[in-house]
Short mmCIF file of N, CA, C and O in Angstrom, two decimals:
data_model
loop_
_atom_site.label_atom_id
_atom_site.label_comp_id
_atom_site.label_asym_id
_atom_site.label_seq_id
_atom_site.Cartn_x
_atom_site.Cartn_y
_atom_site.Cartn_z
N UNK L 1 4.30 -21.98 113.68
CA UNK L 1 3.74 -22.32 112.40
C UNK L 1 4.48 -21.59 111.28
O UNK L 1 5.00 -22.37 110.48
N UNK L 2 4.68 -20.20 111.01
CA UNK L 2 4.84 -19.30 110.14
C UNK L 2 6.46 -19.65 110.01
O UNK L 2 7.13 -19.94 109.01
N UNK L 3 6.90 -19.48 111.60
CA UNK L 3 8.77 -19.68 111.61
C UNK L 3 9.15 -21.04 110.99
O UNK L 3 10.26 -21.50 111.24
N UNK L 4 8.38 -21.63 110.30
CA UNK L 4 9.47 -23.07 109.73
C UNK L 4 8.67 -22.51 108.25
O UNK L 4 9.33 -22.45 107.21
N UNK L 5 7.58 -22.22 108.25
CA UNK L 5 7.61 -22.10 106.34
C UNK L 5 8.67 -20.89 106.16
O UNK L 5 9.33 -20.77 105.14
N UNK L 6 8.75 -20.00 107.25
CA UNK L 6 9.69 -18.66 106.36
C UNK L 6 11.33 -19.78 106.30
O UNK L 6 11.87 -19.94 105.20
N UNK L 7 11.71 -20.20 107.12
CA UNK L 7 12.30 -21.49 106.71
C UNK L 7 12.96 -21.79 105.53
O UNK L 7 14.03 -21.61 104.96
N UNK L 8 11.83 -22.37 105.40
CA UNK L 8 11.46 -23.52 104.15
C UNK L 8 11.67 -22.41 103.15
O UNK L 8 12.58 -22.69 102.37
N UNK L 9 11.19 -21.44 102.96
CA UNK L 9 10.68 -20.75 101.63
C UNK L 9 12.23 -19.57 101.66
O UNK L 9 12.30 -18.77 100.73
N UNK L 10 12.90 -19.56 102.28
CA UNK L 10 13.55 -18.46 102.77
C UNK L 10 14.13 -18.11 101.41
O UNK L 10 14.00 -16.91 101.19
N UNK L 11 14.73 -18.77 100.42
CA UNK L 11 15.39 -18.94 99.01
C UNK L 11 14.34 -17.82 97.87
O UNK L 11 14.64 -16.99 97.01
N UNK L 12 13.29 -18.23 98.30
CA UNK L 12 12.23 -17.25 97.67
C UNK L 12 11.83 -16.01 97.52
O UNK L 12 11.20 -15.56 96.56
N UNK L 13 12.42 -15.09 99.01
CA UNK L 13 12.22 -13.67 99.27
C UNK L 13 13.03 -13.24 98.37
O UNK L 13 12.58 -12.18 97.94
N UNK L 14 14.42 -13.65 97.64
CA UNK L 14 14.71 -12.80 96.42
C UNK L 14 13.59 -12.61 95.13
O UNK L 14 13.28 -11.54 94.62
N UNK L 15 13.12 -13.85 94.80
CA UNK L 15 11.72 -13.78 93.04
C UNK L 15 11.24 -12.88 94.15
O UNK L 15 11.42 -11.74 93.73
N UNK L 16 10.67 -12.82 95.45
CA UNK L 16 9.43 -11.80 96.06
C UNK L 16 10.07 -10.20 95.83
O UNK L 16 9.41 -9.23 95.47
N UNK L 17 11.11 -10.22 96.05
CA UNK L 17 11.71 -8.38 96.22
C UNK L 17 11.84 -8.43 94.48
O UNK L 17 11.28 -7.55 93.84
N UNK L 18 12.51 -9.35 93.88
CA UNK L 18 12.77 -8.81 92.62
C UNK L 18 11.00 -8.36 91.80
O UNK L 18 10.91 -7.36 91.09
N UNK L 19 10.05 -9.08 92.01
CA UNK L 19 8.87 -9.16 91.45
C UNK L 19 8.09 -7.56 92.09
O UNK L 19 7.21 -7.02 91.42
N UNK L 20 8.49 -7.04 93.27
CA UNK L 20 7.79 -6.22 94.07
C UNK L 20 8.57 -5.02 93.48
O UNK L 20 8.04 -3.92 93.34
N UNK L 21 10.16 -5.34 93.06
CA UNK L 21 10.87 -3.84 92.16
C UNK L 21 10.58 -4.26 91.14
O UNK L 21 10.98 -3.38 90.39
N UNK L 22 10.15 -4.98 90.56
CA UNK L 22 9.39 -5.05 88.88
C UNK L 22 8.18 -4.04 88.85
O UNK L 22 8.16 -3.14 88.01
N UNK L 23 7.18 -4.21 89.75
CA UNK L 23 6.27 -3.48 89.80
C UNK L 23 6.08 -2.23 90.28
O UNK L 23 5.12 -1.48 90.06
N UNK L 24 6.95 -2.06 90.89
CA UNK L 24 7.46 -0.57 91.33
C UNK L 24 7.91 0.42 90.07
O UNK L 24 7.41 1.53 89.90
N UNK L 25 9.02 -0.22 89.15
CA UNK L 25 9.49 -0.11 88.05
C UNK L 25 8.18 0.81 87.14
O UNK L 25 7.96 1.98 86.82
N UNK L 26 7.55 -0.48 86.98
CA UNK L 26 6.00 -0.30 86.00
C UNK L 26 5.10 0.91 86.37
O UNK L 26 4.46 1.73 85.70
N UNK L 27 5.42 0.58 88.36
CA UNK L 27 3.69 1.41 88.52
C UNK L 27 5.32 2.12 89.79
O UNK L 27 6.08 1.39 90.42
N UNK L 28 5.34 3.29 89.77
CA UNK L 28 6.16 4.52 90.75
C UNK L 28 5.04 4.74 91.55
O UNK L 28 3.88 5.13 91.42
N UNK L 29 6.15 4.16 92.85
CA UNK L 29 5.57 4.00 94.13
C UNK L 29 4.91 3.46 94.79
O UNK L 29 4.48 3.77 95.90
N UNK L 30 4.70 2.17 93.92
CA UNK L 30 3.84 1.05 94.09
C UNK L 30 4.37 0.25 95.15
O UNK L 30 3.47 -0.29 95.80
N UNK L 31 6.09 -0.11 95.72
CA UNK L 31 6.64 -0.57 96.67
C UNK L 31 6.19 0.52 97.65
O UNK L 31 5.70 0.00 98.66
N UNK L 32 6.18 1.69 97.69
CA UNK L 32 6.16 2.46 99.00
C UNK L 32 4.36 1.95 99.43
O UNK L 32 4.17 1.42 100.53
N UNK L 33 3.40 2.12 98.63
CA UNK L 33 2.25 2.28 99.28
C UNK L 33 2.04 1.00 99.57
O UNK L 33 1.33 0.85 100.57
N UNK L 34 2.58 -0.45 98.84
CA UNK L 34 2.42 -1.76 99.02
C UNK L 34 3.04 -1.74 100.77
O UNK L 34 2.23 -2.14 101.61
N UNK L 35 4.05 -1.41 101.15
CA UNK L 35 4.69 -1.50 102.49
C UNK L 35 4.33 -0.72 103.54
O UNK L 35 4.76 -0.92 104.68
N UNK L 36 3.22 0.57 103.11
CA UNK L 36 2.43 1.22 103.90
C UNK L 36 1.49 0.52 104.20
O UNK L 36 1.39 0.29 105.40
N UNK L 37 0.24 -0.22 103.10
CA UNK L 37 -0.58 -0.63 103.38
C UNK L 37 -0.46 -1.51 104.46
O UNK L 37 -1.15 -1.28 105.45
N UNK L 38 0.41 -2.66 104.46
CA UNK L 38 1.32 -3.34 105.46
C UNK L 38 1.55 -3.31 106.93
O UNK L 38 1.39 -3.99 107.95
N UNK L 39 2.06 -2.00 106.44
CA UNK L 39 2.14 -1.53 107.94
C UNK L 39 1.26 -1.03 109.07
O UNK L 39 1.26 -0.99 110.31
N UNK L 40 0.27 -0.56 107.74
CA UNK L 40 -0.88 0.09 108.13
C UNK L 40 -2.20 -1.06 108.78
O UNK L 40 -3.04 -0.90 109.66
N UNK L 41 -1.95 -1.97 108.05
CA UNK L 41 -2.83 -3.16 108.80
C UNK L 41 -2.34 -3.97 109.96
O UNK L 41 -2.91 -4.59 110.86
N UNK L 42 -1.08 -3.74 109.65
CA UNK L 42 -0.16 -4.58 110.78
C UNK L 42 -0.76 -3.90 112.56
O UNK L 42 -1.39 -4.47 113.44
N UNK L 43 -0.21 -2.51 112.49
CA UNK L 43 -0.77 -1.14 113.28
C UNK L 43 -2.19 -1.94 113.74
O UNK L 43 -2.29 -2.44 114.86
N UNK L 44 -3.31 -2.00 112.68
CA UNK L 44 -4.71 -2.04 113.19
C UNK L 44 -4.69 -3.52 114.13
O UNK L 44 -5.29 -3.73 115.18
N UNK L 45 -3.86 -4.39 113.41
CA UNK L 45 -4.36 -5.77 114.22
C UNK L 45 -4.00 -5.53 115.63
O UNK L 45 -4.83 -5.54 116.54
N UNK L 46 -2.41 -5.25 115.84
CA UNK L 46 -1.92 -4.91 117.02
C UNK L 46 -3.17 -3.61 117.89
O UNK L 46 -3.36 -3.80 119.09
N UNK L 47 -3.55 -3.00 117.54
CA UNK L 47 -4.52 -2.16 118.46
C UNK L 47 -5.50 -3.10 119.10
O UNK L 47 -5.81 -3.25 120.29
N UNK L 48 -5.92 -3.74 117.95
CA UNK L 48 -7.27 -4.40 118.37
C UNK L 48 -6.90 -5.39 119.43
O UNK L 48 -7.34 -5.33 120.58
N UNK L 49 -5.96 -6.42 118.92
CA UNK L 49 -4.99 -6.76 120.22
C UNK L 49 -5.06 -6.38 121.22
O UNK L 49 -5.72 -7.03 122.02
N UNK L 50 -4.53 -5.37 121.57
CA UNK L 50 -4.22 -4.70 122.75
C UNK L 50 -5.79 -5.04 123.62
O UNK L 50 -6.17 -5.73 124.57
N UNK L 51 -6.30 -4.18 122.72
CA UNK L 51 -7.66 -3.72 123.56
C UNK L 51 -8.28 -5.29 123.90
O UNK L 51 -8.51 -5.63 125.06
N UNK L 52 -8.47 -6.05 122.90
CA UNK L 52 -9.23 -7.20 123.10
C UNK L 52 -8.42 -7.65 124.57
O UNK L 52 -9.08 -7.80 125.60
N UNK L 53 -7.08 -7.83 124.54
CA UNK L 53 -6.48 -8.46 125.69
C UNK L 53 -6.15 -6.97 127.05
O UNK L 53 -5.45 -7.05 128.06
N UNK L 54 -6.77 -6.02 126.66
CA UNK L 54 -6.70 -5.32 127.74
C UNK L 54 -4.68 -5.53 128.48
O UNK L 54 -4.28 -6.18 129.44
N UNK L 55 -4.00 -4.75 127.59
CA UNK L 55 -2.94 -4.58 127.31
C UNK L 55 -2.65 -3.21 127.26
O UNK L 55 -3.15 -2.46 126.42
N UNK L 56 -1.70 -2.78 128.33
CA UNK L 56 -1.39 -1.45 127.68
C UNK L 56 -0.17 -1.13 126.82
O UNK L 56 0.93 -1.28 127.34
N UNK L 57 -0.23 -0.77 125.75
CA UNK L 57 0.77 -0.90 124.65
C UNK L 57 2.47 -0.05 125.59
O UNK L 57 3.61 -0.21 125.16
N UNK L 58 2.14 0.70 126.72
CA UNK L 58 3.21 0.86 126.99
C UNK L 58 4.13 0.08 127.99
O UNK L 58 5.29 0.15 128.40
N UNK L 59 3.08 -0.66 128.16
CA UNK L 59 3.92 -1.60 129.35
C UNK L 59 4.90 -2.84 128.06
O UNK L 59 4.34 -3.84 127.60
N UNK L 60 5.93 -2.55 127.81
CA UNK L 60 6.76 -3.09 127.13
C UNK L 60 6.51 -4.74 126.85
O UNK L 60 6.22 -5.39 125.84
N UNK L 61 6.87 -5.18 128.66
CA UNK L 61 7.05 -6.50 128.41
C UNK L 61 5.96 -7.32 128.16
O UNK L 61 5.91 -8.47 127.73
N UNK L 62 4.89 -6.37 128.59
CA UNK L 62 3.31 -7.24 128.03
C UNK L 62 3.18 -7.18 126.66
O UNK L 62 3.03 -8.14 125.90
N UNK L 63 3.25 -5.82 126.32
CA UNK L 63 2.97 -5.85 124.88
C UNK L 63 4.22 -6.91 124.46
O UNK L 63 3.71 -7.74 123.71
N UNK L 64 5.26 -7.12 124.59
CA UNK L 64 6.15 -8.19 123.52
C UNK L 64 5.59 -9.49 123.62
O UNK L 64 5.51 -10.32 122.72
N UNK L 65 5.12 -9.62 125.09
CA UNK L 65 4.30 -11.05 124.63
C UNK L 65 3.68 -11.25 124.54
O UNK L 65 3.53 -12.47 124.39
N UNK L 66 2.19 -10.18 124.49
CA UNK L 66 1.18 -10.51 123.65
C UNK L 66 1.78 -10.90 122.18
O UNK L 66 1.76 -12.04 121.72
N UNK L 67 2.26 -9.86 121.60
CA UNK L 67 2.81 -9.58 120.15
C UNK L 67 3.52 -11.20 119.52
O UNK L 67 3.33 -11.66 118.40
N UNK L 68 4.36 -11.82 120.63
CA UNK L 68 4.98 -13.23 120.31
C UNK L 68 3.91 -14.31 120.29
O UNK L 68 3.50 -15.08 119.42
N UNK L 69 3.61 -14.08 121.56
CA UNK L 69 2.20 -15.43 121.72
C UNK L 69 0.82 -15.25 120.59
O UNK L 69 -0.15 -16.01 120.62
N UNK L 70 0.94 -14.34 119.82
CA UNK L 70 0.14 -13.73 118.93
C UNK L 70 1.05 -13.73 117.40
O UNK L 70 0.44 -13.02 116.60
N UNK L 71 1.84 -14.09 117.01
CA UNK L 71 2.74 -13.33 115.91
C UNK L 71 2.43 -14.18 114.52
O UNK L 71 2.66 -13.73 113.40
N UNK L 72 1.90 -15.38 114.77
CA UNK L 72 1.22 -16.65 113.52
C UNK L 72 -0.01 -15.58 113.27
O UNK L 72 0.02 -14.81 112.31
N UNK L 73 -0.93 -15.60 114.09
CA UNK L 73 -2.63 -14.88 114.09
C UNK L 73 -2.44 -13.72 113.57
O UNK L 73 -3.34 -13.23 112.89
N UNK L 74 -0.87 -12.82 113.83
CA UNK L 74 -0.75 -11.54 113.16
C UNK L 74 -0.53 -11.49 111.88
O UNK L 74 -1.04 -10.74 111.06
N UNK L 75 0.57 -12.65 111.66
CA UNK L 75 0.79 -12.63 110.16
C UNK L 75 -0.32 -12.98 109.24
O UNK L 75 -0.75 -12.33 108.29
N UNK L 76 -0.81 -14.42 109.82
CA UNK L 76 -2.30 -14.70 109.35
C UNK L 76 -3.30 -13.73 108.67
O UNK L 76 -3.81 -13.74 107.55
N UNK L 77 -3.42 -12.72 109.97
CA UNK L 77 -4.53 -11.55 109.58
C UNK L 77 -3.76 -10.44 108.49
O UNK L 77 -4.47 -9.71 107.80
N UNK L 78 -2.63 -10.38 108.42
CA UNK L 78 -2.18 -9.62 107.58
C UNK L 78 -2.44 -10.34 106.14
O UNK L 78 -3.16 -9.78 105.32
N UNK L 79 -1.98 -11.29 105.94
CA UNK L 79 -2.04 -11.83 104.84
C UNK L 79 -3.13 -12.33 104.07
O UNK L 79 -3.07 -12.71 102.90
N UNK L 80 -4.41 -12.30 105.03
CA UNK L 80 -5.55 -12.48 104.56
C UNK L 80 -6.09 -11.27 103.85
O UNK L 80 -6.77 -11.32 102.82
N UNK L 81 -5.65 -9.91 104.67
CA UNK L 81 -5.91 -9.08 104.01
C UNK L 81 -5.59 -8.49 102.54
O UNK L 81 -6.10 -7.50 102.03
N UNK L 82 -4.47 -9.46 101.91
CA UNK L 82 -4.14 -9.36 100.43
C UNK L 82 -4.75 -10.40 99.60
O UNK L 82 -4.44 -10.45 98.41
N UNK L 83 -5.57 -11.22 100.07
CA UNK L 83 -6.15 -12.30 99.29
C UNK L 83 -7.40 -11.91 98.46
O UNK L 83 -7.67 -12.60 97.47
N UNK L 84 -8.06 -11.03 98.73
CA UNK L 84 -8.52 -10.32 97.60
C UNK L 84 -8.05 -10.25 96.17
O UNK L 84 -8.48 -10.77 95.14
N UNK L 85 -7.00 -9.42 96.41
CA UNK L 85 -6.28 -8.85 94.93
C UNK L 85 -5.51 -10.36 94.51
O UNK L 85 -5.26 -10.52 93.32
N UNK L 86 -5.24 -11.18 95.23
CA UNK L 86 -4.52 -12.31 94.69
C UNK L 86 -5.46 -13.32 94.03
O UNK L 86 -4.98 -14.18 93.29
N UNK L 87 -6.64 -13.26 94.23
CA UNK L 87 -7.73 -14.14 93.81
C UNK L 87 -8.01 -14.26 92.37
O UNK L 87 -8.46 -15.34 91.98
N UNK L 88 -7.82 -13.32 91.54
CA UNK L 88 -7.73 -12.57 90.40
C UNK L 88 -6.55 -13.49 89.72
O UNK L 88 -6.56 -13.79 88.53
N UNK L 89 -5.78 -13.79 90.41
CA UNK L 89 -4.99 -14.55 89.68
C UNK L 89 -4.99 -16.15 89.61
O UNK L 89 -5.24 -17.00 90.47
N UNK L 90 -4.48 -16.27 87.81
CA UNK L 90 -4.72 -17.79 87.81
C UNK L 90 -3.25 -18.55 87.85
O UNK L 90 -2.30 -18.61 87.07
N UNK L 91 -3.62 -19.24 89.55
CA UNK L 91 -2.40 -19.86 90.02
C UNK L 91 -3.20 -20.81 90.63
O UNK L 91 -4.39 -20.89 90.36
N UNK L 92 -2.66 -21.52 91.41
CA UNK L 92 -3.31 -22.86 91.73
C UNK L 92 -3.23 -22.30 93.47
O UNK L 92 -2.22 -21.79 93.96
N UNK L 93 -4.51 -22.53 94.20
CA UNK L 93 -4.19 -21.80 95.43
C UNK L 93 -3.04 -21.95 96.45
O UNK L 93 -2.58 -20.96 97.03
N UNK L 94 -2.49 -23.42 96.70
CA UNK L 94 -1.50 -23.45 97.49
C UNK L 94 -0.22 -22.44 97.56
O UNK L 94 0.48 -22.06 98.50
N UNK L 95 -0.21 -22.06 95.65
CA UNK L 95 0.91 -20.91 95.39
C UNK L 95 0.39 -19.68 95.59
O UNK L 95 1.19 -18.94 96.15
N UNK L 96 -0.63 -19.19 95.35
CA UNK L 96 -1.53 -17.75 96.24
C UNK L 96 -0.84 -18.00 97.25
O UNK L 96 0.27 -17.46 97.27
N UNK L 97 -1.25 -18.90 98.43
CA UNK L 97 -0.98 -18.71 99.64
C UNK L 97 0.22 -18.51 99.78
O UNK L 97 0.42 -17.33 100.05
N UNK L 98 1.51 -19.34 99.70
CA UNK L 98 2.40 -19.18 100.18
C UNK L 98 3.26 -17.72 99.42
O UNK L 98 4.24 -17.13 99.88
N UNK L 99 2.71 -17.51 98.48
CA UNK L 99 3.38 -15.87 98.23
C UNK L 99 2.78 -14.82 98.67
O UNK L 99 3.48 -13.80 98.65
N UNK L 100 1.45 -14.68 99.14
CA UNK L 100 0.66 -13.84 100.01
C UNK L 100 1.82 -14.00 101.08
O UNK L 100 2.73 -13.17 101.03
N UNK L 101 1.86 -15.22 102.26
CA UNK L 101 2.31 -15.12 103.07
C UNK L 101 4.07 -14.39 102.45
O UNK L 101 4.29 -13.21 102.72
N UNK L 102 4.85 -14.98 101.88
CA UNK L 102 6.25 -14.32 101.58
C UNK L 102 5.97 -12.71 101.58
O UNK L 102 6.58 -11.91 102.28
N UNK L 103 4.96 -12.40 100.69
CA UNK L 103 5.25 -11.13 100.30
C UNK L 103 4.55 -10.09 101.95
O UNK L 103 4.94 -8.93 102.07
N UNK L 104 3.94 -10.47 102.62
CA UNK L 104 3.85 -10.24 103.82
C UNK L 104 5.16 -10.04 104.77
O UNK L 104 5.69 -9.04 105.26
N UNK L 105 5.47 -11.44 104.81
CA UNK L 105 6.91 -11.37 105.85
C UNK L 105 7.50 -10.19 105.13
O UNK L 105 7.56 -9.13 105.76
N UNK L 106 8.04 -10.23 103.70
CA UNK L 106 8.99 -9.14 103.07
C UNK L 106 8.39 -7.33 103.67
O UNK L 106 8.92 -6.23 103.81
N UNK L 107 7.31 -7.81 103.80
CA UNK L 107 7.00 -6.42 104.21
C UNK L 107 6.84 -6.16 105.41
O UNK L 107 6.64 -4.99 105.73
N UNK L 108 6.89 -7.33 106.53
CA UNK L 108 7.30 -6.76 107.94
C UNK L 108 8.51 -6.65 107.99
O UNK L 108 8.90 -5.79 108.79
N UNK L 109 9.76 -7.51 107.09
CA UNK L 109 11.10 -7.16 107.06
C UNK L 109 11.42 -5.52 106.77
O UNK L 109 11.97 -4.63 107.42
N UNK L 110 10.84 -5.58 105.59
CA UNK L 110 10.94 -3.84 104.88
C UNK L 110 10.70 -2.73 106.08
O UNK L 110 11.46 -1.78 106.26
N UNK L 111 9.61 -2.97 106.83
CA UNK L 111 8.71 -2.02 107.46
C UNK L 111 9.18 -1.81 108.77
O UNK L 111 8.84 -0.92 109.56
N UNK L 112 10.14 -2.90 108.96
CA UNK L 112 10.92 -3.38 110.46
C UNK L 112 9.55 -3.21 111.16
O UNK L 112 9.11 -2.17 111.65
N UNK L 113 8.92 -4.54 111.10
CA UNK L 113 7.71 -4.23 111.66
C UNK L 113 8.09 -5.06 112.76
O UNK L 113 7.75 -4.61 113.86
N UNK L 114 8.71 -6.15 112.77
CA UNK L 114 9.21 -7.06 113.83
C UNK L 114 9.78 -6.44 114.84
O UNK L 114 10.68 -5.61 114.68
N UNK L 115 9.31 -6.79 115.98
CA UNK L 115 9.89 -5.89 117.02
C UNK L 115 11.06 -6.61 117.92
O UNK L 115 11.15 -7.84 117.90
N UNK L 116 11.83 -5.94 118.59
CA UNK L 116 13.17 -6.95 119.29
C UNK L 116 12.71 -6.94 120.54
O UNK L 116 12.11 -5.98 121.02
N UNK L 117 12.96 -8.00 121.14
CA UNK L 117 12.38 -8.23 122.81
C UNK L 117 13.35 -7.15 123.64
O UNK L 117 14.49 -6.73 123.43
N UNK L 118 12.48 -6.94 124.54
CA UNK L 118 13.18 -6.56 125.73
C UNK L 118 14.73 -7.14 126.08
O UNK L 118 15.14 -8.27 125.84
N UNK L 119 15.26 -6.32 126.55
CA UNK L 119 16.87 -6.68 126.98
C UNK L 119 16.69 -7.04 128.46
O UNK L 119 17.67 -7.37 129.13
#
């Protein structure tokens, strides 16, 4: 699902980084805690994960494919979690969404939250 809009939209992650160092600019340190928070929810979904699927996070090759067969539902839940603060804004929702989702991916890119499979 997620791998053909990042796709589609791929032209876009520059307005997303330039708009995210605009606000950094304005508000110092606003990129660091924006890519913590990120990470920091990213972290919680994957736990809950685990546990729900009774996964042990060290057994590598389980955890990568929970994490793959799971990675739409992850981004999903990440990105829901910024729809709050985006609500506030007057945009027409289809454009909420798809920059919630961009500015998400940008921050599993940033955060190297994406993990590389097993060799």
């Amino acid at each position: 699902m997620f791998a053909e809009e990042i796709r589609e939209n791929a032209g876009y992650m520059v307005l997303v980084e330039e708009a995210i160092n605009n606000l950094d600019d304005l508000t110092p340190n606003a990129k660091d805690t924006f890519l913590w928070a990120i990470s920091q929810k990213y972290s919680q979904i994957r736990k809950e994960l685990f546990l729900q699927n009774s996964t042990d996070p060290s057994d590598i090759e389980a955890r990568q494919e929970l994490i793959s067969s799971n990675a739409d539902k992850i981004l999903h839940a990440v990105s829901e979690e910024i729809e709050s603060t985006s609500s506030q804004l007057n945009y027409p929702v289809e454009l909420k969404k798809v920059a919630r989702e961009l500015i998400v991916i940008y921050g599993f890119i940033n955060c190297k939250i994406l993990e590389k499979p097993p060799v």
